[in-house]
Amino acid sequence: MRSGRRGDGAELVGLREYRRGDDLRLLDHRASARASRARDDDVLLVREFYAEEAARVVIVLDRRPSMQLFPPGLPWLQKPEAVRQIVDLLVASAFEARAPVACLAGASWWPPARRPRTEDWHGDDGAAPALDELAGKPRLGKGTFVFVVSDFLQRPSDDEWWRLLARGWDPVPVVVQDPLWEQSFPDVSGVTFPVAEADGSRARLVRVHRREARALRDAHQARFRTTLDRLRSLTLEPVCVDSADAASVHLAFHRWAAMRGGRSR
C-alpha cells in the first residue's frame, strides 16, 4: 500500500535537491542538467518516492457450534481442521508481506502482531462473528484485509458489512461449508441414521423420506447460491472452502486472488 510518507517505494512524488547521504542511484541526470543550465550552477536533483506499507490483516473466526462439525473419523468436512489450514495460510502470507495480523474470535480480540500466537485463537465459546465490535476497533487503517471465516449458515446483516466497508477496509468472506450436507443434501431416503446437535447432545434416530430429502437438497442449494449472490451484491468476493486438505484450501485462495486480480485490471 502507498503510504503518505516519503520513502523507498515505486510511486514517484517528484524531484528535490540532493542531500548528503541520498542514494546516488536516485539521481535524475537529465533533470539535473536542465536545472544546472537554468541556474548556471551545479544542481543535483534526486527522485523522491512515496513509501510503501504492508496492509494489516484481521482474521474473524466464527465459533458457533456448527463450526465444530464434523467430528474426526467421519468422511465429511472437518471444519476445525479447515479453519486451522485457513489461518495457517493467512498468517504465513501476511508474514511474508510483513503485514501485522490481528484476530477477533467470538468476543475475544488479539491486537495486530508481527508474529501472532495462533494457538491462542483456538477454542469454542459458541460466539458468532462480532463484526459490530470489530468496526469499533481504532487504528486498523484503511485497506485492512478482514477475513471473516464462517459457514454463513446464519449470515451477518448487510449493515454489518457496510460498516466495515465504510471504514475503508477490505472484507473477505471465507465460506466454510460441507459440500454434501450443507451445500446440498444426500438421498438418504429409507435409511435410519443418527442425528445430534453440533455439540453431540440430543442424539436421535431419524428417517427421511425421498420427498423430504429432495426438498432439503433444493433448500440447501438455494441457500448456498443466495449466500454467494448476496455477498457479491455487496461488492464482496467470497472464498469458498469445502475441504480441509491444505492443497484444496490453497487452491481456493489462489482462485480468489486470481479473480480479484482480473477484476482490478
Coordinates of C-alpha atoms in Angstrom, one line a residue:
M1 CA 0.0 0.0 0.0
R2 CA 1.2 3.5 -0.7
S3 CA 2.0 5.5 2.4
G4 CA 1.6 9.2 2.9
R5 CA 5.2 9.3 4.0
R6 CA 8.3 9.6 1.7
G7 CA 10.4 6.5 1.4
D8 CA 11.5 3.6 -0.7
G9 CA 8.5 2.8 -2.9
A10 CA 7.5 2.6 -6.5
E11 CA 5.3 5.7 -6.9
L12 CA 7.1 8.9 -7.8
V13 CA 6.4 12.0 -5.7
G14 CA 8.7 14.4 -7.6
L15 CA 12.2 15.8 -7.6
R16 CA 14.2 17.6 -4.9
E17 CA 17.8 18.7 -4.5
Y18 CA 20.4 16.2 -3.4
R19 CA 21.2 15.9 0.3
R20 CA 24.2 14.3 1.8
G21 CA 23.5 10.6 2.3
D22 CA 21.0 10.3 -0.5
D23 CA 21.3 7.2 -2.7
L24 CA 23.2 8.2 -5.8
R25 CA 21.1 5.8 -7.8
L26 CA 18.1 8.2 -7.3
L27 CA 19.9 11.0 -9.2
D28 CA 17.9 12.2 -12.2
H29 CA 20.7 13.2 -14.6
R30 CA 18.6 14.8 -17.3
A31 CA 16.6 17.0 -14.8
S32 CA 19.9 17.9 -13.0
A33 CA 21.5 19.0 -16.3
R34 CA 18.4 21.2 -17.2
A35 CA 18.4 22.7 -13.7
S36 CA 22.1 23.4 -13.8
R37 CA 21.8 25.2 -17.2
A38 CA 18.9 27.2 -16.0
R39 CA 20.6 28.3 -12.8
D40 CA 24.1 28.5 -14.3
D41 CA 25.3 26.4 -11.4
D42 CA 25.8 22.8 -10.5
V43 CA 22.5 21.3 -9.3
L44 CA 21.8 17.7 -8.4
L45 CA 18.2 16.5 -8.3
V46 CA 17.1 13.2 -6.9
R47 CA 13.8 11.4 -7.5
E48 CA 11.6 11.1 -4.4
F49 CA 9.0 8.3 -3.9
Y50 CA 6.2 7.5 -1.6
A51 CA 7.0 4.9 1.0
E52 CA 5.1 1.6 0.9
E53 CA 3.4 0.0 3.9
A54 CA 2.1 -3.5 4.4
A55 CA -1.6 -3.7 4.9
R56 CA -2.9 -5.0 8.2
V57 CA -4.8 -8.3 8.3
V58 CA -7.6 -9.2 10.6
I59 CA -9.0 -12.8 10.9
V60 CA -12.5 -13.0 12.3
L61 CA -13.4 -16.5 13.4
D62 CA -17.0 -17.9 13.9
R63 CA -17.1 -20.1 17.0
R64 CA -20.8 -21.1 16.8
P65 CA -21.5 -24.9 17.3
S66 CA -22.0 -25.5 13.6
M67 CA -18.3 -24.6 13.1
Q68 CA -17.3 -27.6 15.2
L69 CA -18.7 -30.1 12.7
F70 CA -17.8 -32.8 11.7
P71 CA -16.0 -35.0 14.2
P72 CA -12.8 -36.7 13.2
G73 CA -13.4 -40.2 11.6
L74 CA -16.4 -39.1 9.5
P75 CA -16.0 -38.7 5.8
W76 CA -17.2 -35.1 5.7
L77 CA -15.7 -31.7 6.0
Q78 CA -13.9 -31.2 9.4
K79 CA -14.4 -27.5 9.9
P80 CA -12.0 -27.1 12.8
E81 CA -9.2 -28.5 10.6
A82 CA -10.3 -26.4 7.6
V83 CA -10.2 -23.3 9.8
R84 CA -6.7 -24.2 11.0
Q85 CA -5.5 -24.6 7.4
I86 CA -7.1 -21.2 6.5
V87 CA -5.5 -19.5 9.5
D88 CA -2.1 -21.0 8.8
L89 CA -2.2 -19.9 5.2
L90 CA -3.3 -16.3 6.0
V91 CA -0.7 -15.9 8.8
A92 CA 2.1 -17.2 6.6
S93 CA 1.1 -15.0 3.7
A94 CA 0.8 -11.9 5.9
F95 CA 4.2 -12.6 7.5
E96 CA 5.7 -12.9 4.0
A97 CA 4.3 -9.5 3.2
R98 CA 5.5 -8.0 6.5
A99 CA 1.8 -7.4 7.4
P100 CA 0.7 -7.5 11.1
V101 CA -2.1 -9.9 11.9
A102 CA -4.9 -9.5 14.4
C103 CA -7.8 -11.9 15.3
L104 CA -11.3 -11.5 16.6
A105 CA -12.6 -14.9 17.7
G106 CA -16.1 -14.7 19.1
A107 CA -15.8 -11.8 21.6
S108 CA -12.0 -12.2 22.2
W109 CA -9.7 -9.7 20.5
W110 CA -6.0 -10.2 19.8
P111 CA -4.4 -6.9 18.6
P112 CA -2.2 -6.8 15.5
A113 CA 1.2 -8.5 15.9
R114 CA 4.0 -9.4 13.5
R115 CA 4.3 -12.9 14.9
P116 CA 0.8 -13.8 16.4
R117 CA 0.4 -16.8 18.7
T118 CA -2.2 -18.5 16.6
E119 CA -2.5 -21.4 19.2
D120 CA -4.3 -18.8 21.5
W121 CA -7.0 -18.3 19.0
H122 CA -8.4 -21.9 19.1
G123 CA -11.3 -22.6 21.3
D124 CA -15.1 -22.9 21.3
D125 CA -17.1 -20.3 23.2
G126 CA -20.1 -20.6 20.9
A127 CA -19.9 -17.0 19.8
A128 CA -20.9 -15.5 16.4
P129 CA -18.5 -13.2 14.5
A130 CA -18.7 -9.8 16.3
L131 CA -18.4 -7.6 13.2
D132 CA -20.0 -4.7 15.0
E133 CA -17.3 -4.9 17.7
L134 CA -14.6 -5.0 15.0
A135 CA -16.0 -1.9 13.4
G136 CA -15.2 0.0 16.6
K137 CA -11.5 -1.0 16.8
P138 CA -9.3 2.0 16.3
R139 CA -6.2 2.4 14.3
L140 CA -6.5 -0.5 11.9
G141 CA -6.1 1.8 9.0
K142 CA -7.7 1.9 5.6
G143 CA -7.0 -1.0 3.3
T144 CA -7.1 -3.5 6.2
F145 CA -8.0 -7.0 5.0
V146 CA -10.7 -8.5 7.1
F147 CA -11.1 -12.3 6.5
V148 CA -14.4 -13.5 8.0
V149 CA -14.2 -17.3 8.4
S150 CA -17.6 -18.8 8.9
D151 CA -20.1 -21.3 7.4
F152 CA -22.5 -18.4 7.0
L153 CA -25.5 -20.6 7.8
Q154 CA -26.5 -17.5 9.8
R155 CA -25.4 -14.6 7.7
P156 CA -24.3 -11.2 9.1
S157 CA -26.6 -8.3 8.2
D158 CA -25.9 -6.0 5.3
D159 CA -25.4 -3.2 7.7
E160 CA -22.6 -5.0 9.5
W161 CA -20.8 -5.4 6.1
W162 CA -21.4 -1.8 5.1
R163 CA -19.9 -0.6 8.4
L164 CA -16.7 -2.4 7.6
L165 CA -16.7 -1.0 4.0
A166 CA -17.3 2.5 5.3
R167 CA -14.1 2.3 7.3
G168 CA -12.2 1.8 4.1
W169 CA -11.4 -1.9 4.9
D170 CA -11.4 -4.8 2.5
P171 CA -13.7 -7.5 4.0
V172 CA -13.4 -11.0 2.6
P173 CA -16.0 -13.7 3.4
V174 CA -14.4 -17.2 3.7
V175 CA -17.4 -19.6 3.4
V176 CA -16.6 -23.0 5.0
Q177 CA -19.4 -25.5 4.2
D178 CA -19.6 -29.2 3.7
P179 CA -20.5 -29.9 0.1
L180 CA -22.7 -32.8 0.9
W181 CA -24.8 -31.9 3.9
E182 CA -24.7 -28.0 3.8
Q183 CA -24.4 -27.0 0.2
S184 CA -26.7 -29.9 -0.8
F185 CA -28.3 -33.0 0.8
P186 CA -27.8 -36.7 0.0
D187 CA -30.5 -39.1 -1.0
V188 CA -30.8 -41.0 2.3
S189 CA -34.5 -42.0 1.9
G190 CA -35.3 -45.2 3.5
V191 CA -32.3 -45.2 5.8
T192 CA -32.4 -44.7 9.5
F193 CA -29.4 -42.7 10.8
P194 CA -28.5 -40.8 14.0
V195 CA -28.7 -37.1 14.2
A196 CA -27.5 -34.9 17.0
E197 CA -26.8 -31.3 17.8
A198 CA -23.4 -29.9 16.9
D199 CA -22.2 -30.4 20.5
G200 CA -23.3 -34.1 20.4
S201 CA -26.3 -33.6 22.6
R202 CA -29.9 -34.7 21.8
A203 CA -28.9 -37.6 19.6
R204 CA -31.8 -39.4 18.0
L205 CA -32.6 -41.7 15.1
V206 CA -34.4 -40.2 12.1
R207 CA -35.7 -41.4 8.8
V208 CA -36.1 -39.0 5.8
H209 CA -38.5 -39.7 3.0
R210 CA -37.4 -39.2 -0.6
R211 CA -39.6 -36.1 -0.9
E212 CA -38.1 -34.6 2.2
A213 CA -34.5 -35.3 1.1
R214 CA -35.3 -33.7 -2.3
A215 CA -36.8 -30.6 -0.5
L216 CA -33.8 -30.3 1.8
R217 CA -31.4 -30.6 -1.1
D218 CA -33.2 -27.9 -3.0
A219 CA -33.4 -25.6 0.1
H220 CA -29.6 -26.1 0.9
Q221 CA -28.6 -25.4 -2.7
A222 CA -30.7 -22.3 -2.9
R223 CA -29.3 -21.1 0.5
F224 CA -25.8 -21.5 -0.8
R225 CA -26.5 -19.7 -4.0
T226 CA -28.3 -16.9 -2.2
T227 CA -25.4 -16.5 0.3
L228 CA -22.9 -16.1 -2.5
D229 CA -25.1 -13.8 -4.6
R230 CA -25.9 -11.6 -1.5
L231 CA -22.2 -11.2 -0.7
R232 CA -21.3 -10.3 -4.3
S233 CA -24.1 -7.8 -4.4
L234 CA -22.3 -6.0 -1.6
T235 CA -19.1 -6.0 -3.7
L236 CA -17.6 -8.8 -1.6
E237 CA -15.9 -11.7 -3.4
P238 CA -16.1 -14.8 -1.2
V239 CA -13.6 -17.6 -0.8
C240 CA -15.4 -21.0 -0.8
V241 CA -13.7 -23.8 1.2
D242 CA -15.3 -27.2 1.1
S243 CA -12.2 -29.3 2.1
A244 CA -9.8 -29.4 5.0
D245 CA -7.0 -30.5 2.7
A246 CA -4.2 -27.9 2.7
A247 CA -3.8 -28.1 -1.1
S248 CA -7.5 -27.5 -1.6
V249 CA -7.5 -24.5 0.8
H250 CA -4.5 -23.0 -1.0
L251 CA -6.3 -23.5 -4.4
A252 CA -9.4 -21.8 -3.1
F253 CA -7.5 -18.7 -2.1
H254 CA -5.4 -18.8 -5.3
R255 CA -8.7 -18.7 -7.4
W256 CA -9.9 -15.8 -5.2
A257 CA -6.7 -13.9 -5.7
A258 CA -6.8 -14.5 -9.5
M259 CA -10.4 -13.3 -9.7
R260 CA -9.5 -10.2 -7.8
G261 CA -6.5 -9.5 -10.0
G262 CA -8.6 -9.9 -13.1
R263 CA -11.3 -7.6 -11.7
S264 CA -8.7 -4.9 -10.8
R265 CA -7.3 -4.9 -14.3

